[in-house]
């Protein structure tokens, strides 16, 4: 073991550094993927585990789920779990949404603004109708007088 490790030879190093270098030079157990895909892709993430027998094995990790987001503003929805799509299908309906109008699809702030917008549009229609009736009421007496004169 006369070769140099990290730029120093083992002969010149003191006893404390020699033990550190030997620990550093110790071989690490190599692992291979246990499934068909042999590349480090997003769907093939693994972590090493030591079994009770002292053997190192690879454990395949699941992908992290994403919390559903509001369709209007894009913020994460509160009260819904972050799961993968297939796991959402396994959930009950009450676990998939919040008990509110547009629950599980839109956040509360956006629902409130939708309700206010709808209310204001309806109010505007009513105001237009009332103004049209007033204008018609003012116009009618003049039309009646003209009609009588022409006959």
Backbone as numpy.savetxt, mean C-alpha at the origin, in Angstrom:
# Nx Ny Nz CAx CAy CAz Cx Cy Cz
49.95 -22.11 6.81 49.12 -20.92 6.81 49.98 -19.68 6.81
51.01 -19.68 5.97 51.93 -18.55 5.90 51.43 -17.47 4.97
50.33 -17.68 4.27 49.83 -16.67 3.34 49.25 -15.49 4.11
49.25 -14.34 3.45 48.77 -13.13 4.14 47.26 -13.01 4.02
46.66 -12.62 5.11 45.23 -12.34 5.15 45.06 -10.87 5.49
44.26 -10.18 4.72 44.00 -8.76 4.96 45.30 -7.95 4.98
46.29 -8.34 4.17 47.52 -7.56 4.05 48.55 -7.85 5.13
48.28 -8.74 6.08 49.26 -9.06 7.12 49.53 -10.56 7.10
50.73 -10.94 7.44 51.01 -12.37 7.53 50.72 -12.84 8.95
50.43 -14.11 9.10 50.07 -14.64 10.42 51.30 -14.73 11.33
52.48 -14.85 10.74 53.70 -14.98 11.58 54.00 -13.67 12.30
53.81 -12.53 11.62 54.16 -11.24 12.21 53.11 -10.78 13.22
51.88 -11.23 13.09 50.81 -10.74 13.96 50.93 -11.34 15.35
50.44 -10.62 16.34 50.46 -11.09 17.71 49.43 -12.19 17.93
49.39 -12.81 19.13 48.47 -13.92 19.39 46.99 -13.51 19.32
46.65 -12.27 19.74 45.25 -11.85 19.73 44.76 -11.65 18.29
45.59 -11.00 17.49 45.16 -10.75 16.10 45.19 -12.05 15.29
46.08 -12.98 15.64 46.15 -14.24 14.92 44.85 -15.03 15.09
44.30 -15.05 16.32 43.04 -15.79 16.55 41.89 -15.12 15.81
41.89 -13.76 15.74 40.85 -13.07 15.00 40.93 -13.40 13.52
42.16 -13.45 12.98 42.33 -13.74 11.57 41.91 -15.17 11.24
42.20 -16.08 12.16 41.81 -17.47 11.93 40.29 -17.61 11.95
39.65 -16.86 12.86 38.19 -16.90 12.91 37.61 -16.29 11.63
38.28 -15.27 11.10 37.84 -14.62 9.87 38.03 -15.56 8.68
39.09 -16.35 8.70 39.41 -17.22 7.58 38.59 -18.51 7.60
37.82 -18.74 8.67 37.05 -19.97 8.78 36.02 -20.05 7.66
35.85 -21.24 7.08 34.92 -21.42 5.96 33.48 -21.29 6.43
32.66 -20.71 5.58 31.23 -20.58 5.85 30.51 -21.65 5.04
29.52 -22.26 5.68 28.77 -23.32 4.99 27.97 -22.72 3.84
28.12 -23.32 2.66 27.41 -22.82 1.48 26.04 -23.47 1.38
25.07 -22.71 0.89 23.71 -23.22 0.74 23.26 -23.04 -0.70
22.40 -23.93 -1.14 21.81 -23.79 -2.47 20.30 -23.64 -2.32
19.69 -23.02 -3.33 18.24 -22.87 -3.31 17.59 -24.24 -3.39
16.49 -24.41 -2.66 15.82 -25.71 -2.62 14.72 -25.82 -3.66
14.42 -24.71 -4.34 13.36 -24.73 -5.34 13.95 -24.63 -6.73
13.06 -24.56 -7.72 13.49 -24.59 -9.12 14.27 -23.34 -9.52
13.84 -22.17 -9.05 14.47 -20.91 -9.43 15.80 -20.76 -8.70
16.89 -20.52 -9.44 18.22 -20.48 -8.84 18.78 -19.08 -8.74
17.96 -18.05 -8.92 18.46 -16.69 -8.94 17.82 -15.86 -7.81
18.54 -14.82 -7.42 18.11 -13.99 -6.30 17.10 -12.95 -6.79
15.91 -13.38 -7.09 14.87 -12.49 -7.58 13.96 -12.07 -6.43
13.02 -11.16 -6.73 12.09 -10.68 -5.69 11.21 -11.80 -5.16
10.89 -12.77 -6.00 9.99 -13.84 -5.58 10.76 -15.02 -4.96
12.08 -14.94 -4.92 12.89 -16.07 -4.45 13.76 -15.66 -3.26
13.27 -14.79 -2.42 14.05 -14.34 -1.26 14.06 -15.42 -0.18
15.23 -15.61 0.44 15.40 -16.65 1.46 16.16 -16.09 2.64
16.07 -16.79 3.76 16.93 -16.49 4.91 17.49 -17.78 5.44
18.69 -17.73 6.00 19.32 -18.94 6.52 18.87 -19.18 7.95
18.58 -20.42 8.24 18.17 -20.83 9.59 19.05 -21.98 10.03
19.34 -22.02 11.30 20.07 -23.16 11.85 19.06 -24.08 12.53
19.03 -25.32 12.11 18.10 -26.30 12.67 18.60 -26.76 14.04
17.75 -27.41 14.82 18.21 -27.92 16.12 19.38 -28.90 15.99
19.51 -29.55 14.84 20.63 -30.46 14.61 21.90 -29.75 14.24
21.86 -28.43 14.10 23.06 -27.67 13.81 23.30 -27.46 12.33
22.36 -27.85 11.50 22.52 -27.72 10.05 21.93 -26.38 9.60
22.55 -25.78 8.61 22.02 -24.54 8.04 21.09 -24.88 6.88
19.92 -24.29 6.88 18.98 -24.51 5.78 18.43 -23.16 5.33
17.92 -23.11 4.10 17.30 -21.89 3.58 15.79 -21.96 3.79
15.24 -20.89 4.30 13.80 -20.79 4.47 13.29 -19.74 3.49
12.33 -20.12 2.63 11.81 -19.20 1.63 10.87 -18.21 2.31
11.09 -16.92 2.04 10.28 -15.87 2.65 9.14 -15.48 1.73
8.02 -15.09 2.31 6.89 -14.61 1.52 7.11 -13.13 1.23
6.51 -12.67 0.16 6.58 -11.25 -0.15 5.74 -10.47 0.85
6.15 -9.23 1.12 5.40 -8.38 2.03 4.16 -7.86 1.32
3.06 -7.75 2.06 1.83 -7.22 1.49 1.84 -5.71 1.53
1.00 -5.12 0.69 0.87 -3.67 0.65 -0.49 -3.29 1.22
-0.51 -2.25 2.04 -1.78 -1.76 2.59 -2.59 -1.12 1.47
-3.89 -1.39 1.39 -4.71 -0.76 0.35 -4.68 0.76 0.49
-4.75 1.44 -0.65 -4.69 2.90 -0.66 -6.01 3.49 -1.15
-6.24 4.73 -0.78 -7.45 5.45 -1.20 -7.38 5.68 -2.71
-8.51 5.48 -3.38 -8.55 5.64 -4.83 -8.49 7.09 -5.27
-8.81 8.03 -4.39 -8.79 9.44 -4.75 -7.46 10.10 -4.42
-7.05 10.02 -3.15 -5.85 10.75 -2.73 -4.61 9.86 -2.66
-4.77 8.53 -2.62 -3.62 7.64 -2.64 -3.03 7.33 -1.27
-3.63 7.85 -0.20 -3.11 7.55 1.15 -3.50 6.13 1.56
-2.72 5.55 2.48 -3.02 4.20 2.97 -4.31 4.23 3.79
-5.12 3.18 3.62 -6.39 3.12 4.34 -6.17 2.55 5.73
-6.79 3.18 6.72 -6.63 2.76 8.11 -7.59 1.62 8.40
-7.15 0.65 9.19 -8.03 -0.42 9.64 -8.05 -1.63 8.73
-7.19 -1.65 7.70 -7.14 -2.78 6.79 -5.76 -3.42 6.85
-5.68 -4.75 6.83 -4.39 -5.41 6.93 -3.58 -5.31 5.65
-2.25 -5.35 5.78 -1.36 -5.35 4.62 -1.08 -6.81 4.25
-1.77 -7.28 3.23 -1.65 -8.68 2.82 -1.39 -8.78 1.34
-1.03 -9.98 0.89 -0.91 -10.27 -0.53 -2.32 -10.47 -1.10
-2.52 -10.28 -2.39 -3.87 -10.35 -2.96 -4.60 -11.67 -2.69
-3.90 -12.79 -2.76 -4.56 -14.09 -2.55 -5.06 -14.21 -1.11
-4.33 -13.59 -0.18 -4.74 -13.65 1.22 -5.97 -12.77 1.47
-6.12 -11.69 0.71 -7.32 -10.86 0.82 -8.55 -11.66 0.44
-8.42 -12.51 -0.59 -9.57 -13.29 -1.03 -10.02 -14.27 0.04
-9.10 -14.68 0.89 -9.45 -15.63 1.95 -10.11 -14.94 3.14
-10.03 -13.62 3.23 -10.60 -12.90 4.37 -12.12 -12.83 4.27
-12.74 -12.64 5.42 -14.18 -12.38 5.45 -14.42 -10.95 4.98
-15.66 -10.69 4.55 -15.99 -9.36 4.04 -15.80 -8.28 5.09
-16.12 -8.57 6.33 -16.00 -7.56 7.39 -14.53 -7.23 7.67
-13.62 -8.16 7.34 -12.19 -7.90 7.55 -11.57 -7.17 6.36
-12.28 -7.19 5.23 -11.76 -6.58 4.01 -12.10 -5.10 3.90
-13.10 -4.64 4.65 -13.51 -3.24 4.51 -13.84 -2.65 5.88
-14.03 -1.34 5.88 -14.42 -0.62 7.09 -15.92 -0.36 6.97
-16.64 -0.41 8.10 -18.10 -0.26 8.05 -18.46 1.21 7.90
-18.43 1.67 6.66 -18.74 3.05 6.32 -19.01 3.07 4.82
-19.66 4.11 4.33 -19.84 4.25 2.89 -18.46 4.34 2.24
-18.25 3.64 1.16 -16.96 3.55 0.46 -15.86 2.97 1.35
-16.21 2.19 2.39 -15.21 1.62 3.28 -14.36 0.60 2.54
-13.05 0.67 2.71 -12.14 -0.24 2.02 -11.77 0.23 0.64
-12.34 1.35 0.20 -12.03 1.89 -1.12 -11.54 3.33 -1.04
-12.19 4.13 -0.20 -11.82 5.54 -0.05 -11.61 5.86 1.42
-10.74 6.84 1.69 -10.50 7.24 3.09 -11.64 8.14 3.55
-11.75 8.33 4.85 -12.85 9.09 5.43 -12.90 10.53 4.96
-11.72 11.12 4.76 -11.64 12.52 4.34 -12.23 12.68 2.93
-11.89 11.75 2.05 -12.40 11.82 0.67 -13.90 11.54 0.62
-14.38 10.64 1.48 -15.83 10.36 1.53 -16.57 11.60 2.00
-16.02 12.28 3.01 -16.64 13.51 3.51 -16.71 14.57 2.41
-15.63 14.73 1.68 -15.62 15.75 0.61 -16.60 15.38 -0.51
-16.76 14.08 -0.80 -17.74 13.64 -1.80 -19.16 13.98 -1.36
-19.45 13.72 -0.08 -20.80 13.99 0.44 -21.08 15.49 0.39
-20.12 16.30 0.82 -20.29 17.76 0.81 -20.47 18.25 -0.62
-19.67 17.72 -1.56 -19.78 18.14 -2.96 -21.17 17.81 -3.51
-21.66 16.60 -3.23 -22.98 16.20 -3.72 -24.07 17.11 -3.13
-23.94 17.42 -1.84 -24.92 18.29 -1.18 -24.92 19.68 -1.81
-23.73 20.23 -2.06 -23.64 21.58 -2.63 -24.18 21.62 -4.05
-23.95 20.56 -4.82 -24.48 20.50 -6.19 -26.01 20.48 -6.15
-26.58 19.70 -5.23 -28.04 19.66 -5.10 -28.59 21.02 -4.69
-27.91 21.69 -3.76 -28.33 23.03 -3.32 -28.29 24.01 -4.49
-27.25 23.89 -5.31 -27.10 24.79 -6.46 -28.25 24.58 -7.45
-28.64 23.32 -7.67 -29.76 23.02 -8.57 -31.05 23.65 -8.04
-31.27 23.55 -6.73 -32.48 24.11 -6.12 -32.50 25.64 -6.27
-31.34 26.27 -6.04 -31.24 27.74 -6.17 -31.54 28.15 -7.60
-30.99 27.42 -8.58 -31.25 27.72 -10.00 -32.74 27.63 -10.30
-33.36 26.59 -9.77 -34.80 26.37 -10.01 -35.62 27.52 -9.43
-35.29 27.93 -8.21 -36.01 29.02 -7.55 -35.85 30.32 -8.33
-34.64 30.61 -8.80 -34.39 31.82 -9.58 -35.16 31.79 -10.90
-35.20 30.61 -11.52 -35.94 30.47 -12.78 -37.43 30.71 -12.55
-37.96 30.22 -11.43 -39.38 30.42 -11.11 -39.67 31.90 -10.86
-38.74 32.60 -10.17 -38.93 34.03 -9.92 -38.92 34.81 -11.22
-37.97 34.45 -12.09 -37.88 35.15 -13.38 -39.14 34.90 -14.20
-39.66 33.69 -14.15 -40.89 33.36 -14.88 -42.08 34.11 -14.28
-42.10 34.26 -12.97 -43.20 34.97 -12.30 -43.20 36.45 -12.67
-42.01 37.05 -12.80 -41.93 38.46 -13.19 -42.29 38.63 -14.66
-41.97 37.68 -15.46 -42.22 37.76 -16.89 -43.70 37.54 -17.23
-44.39 36.68 -16.48 -45.77 36.29 -16.78 -46.75 37.47 -16.83
-46.78 38.38 -15.84 -47.75 39.48 -15.90 -47.56 40.34 -17.15
-46.33 40.56 -17.54 -46.07 41.36 -18.75 -46.58 40.64 -19.99
-46.40 39.34 -20.06 -46.88 38.55 -21.19 -48.40 38.57 -21.26
-49.06 38.54 -20.14 -50.54 38.54 -20.10 -51.09 39.86 -20.65
-50.43 40.97 -20.27 -50.89 42.29 -20.74 -50.73 42.39 -22.25
-49.60 41.93 -22.78 -49.36 41.97 -24.22 -50.37 41.11 -24.96
-50.67 39.96 -24.38 -51.60 39.05 -25.03 -52.99 39.64 -25.16
-53.42 40.41 -24.14 -54.74 41.01 -24.15 -54.81 42.14 -25.19
-53.73 42.93 -25.30 -53.69 44.04 -26.25 -53.69 43.56 -27.68
-53.02 42.51 -27.98 -52.90 42.02 -29.37 -54.22 41.44 -29.86
-55.04 40.89 -28.99 -56.33 40.30 -29.41 -57.32 41.35 -29.61
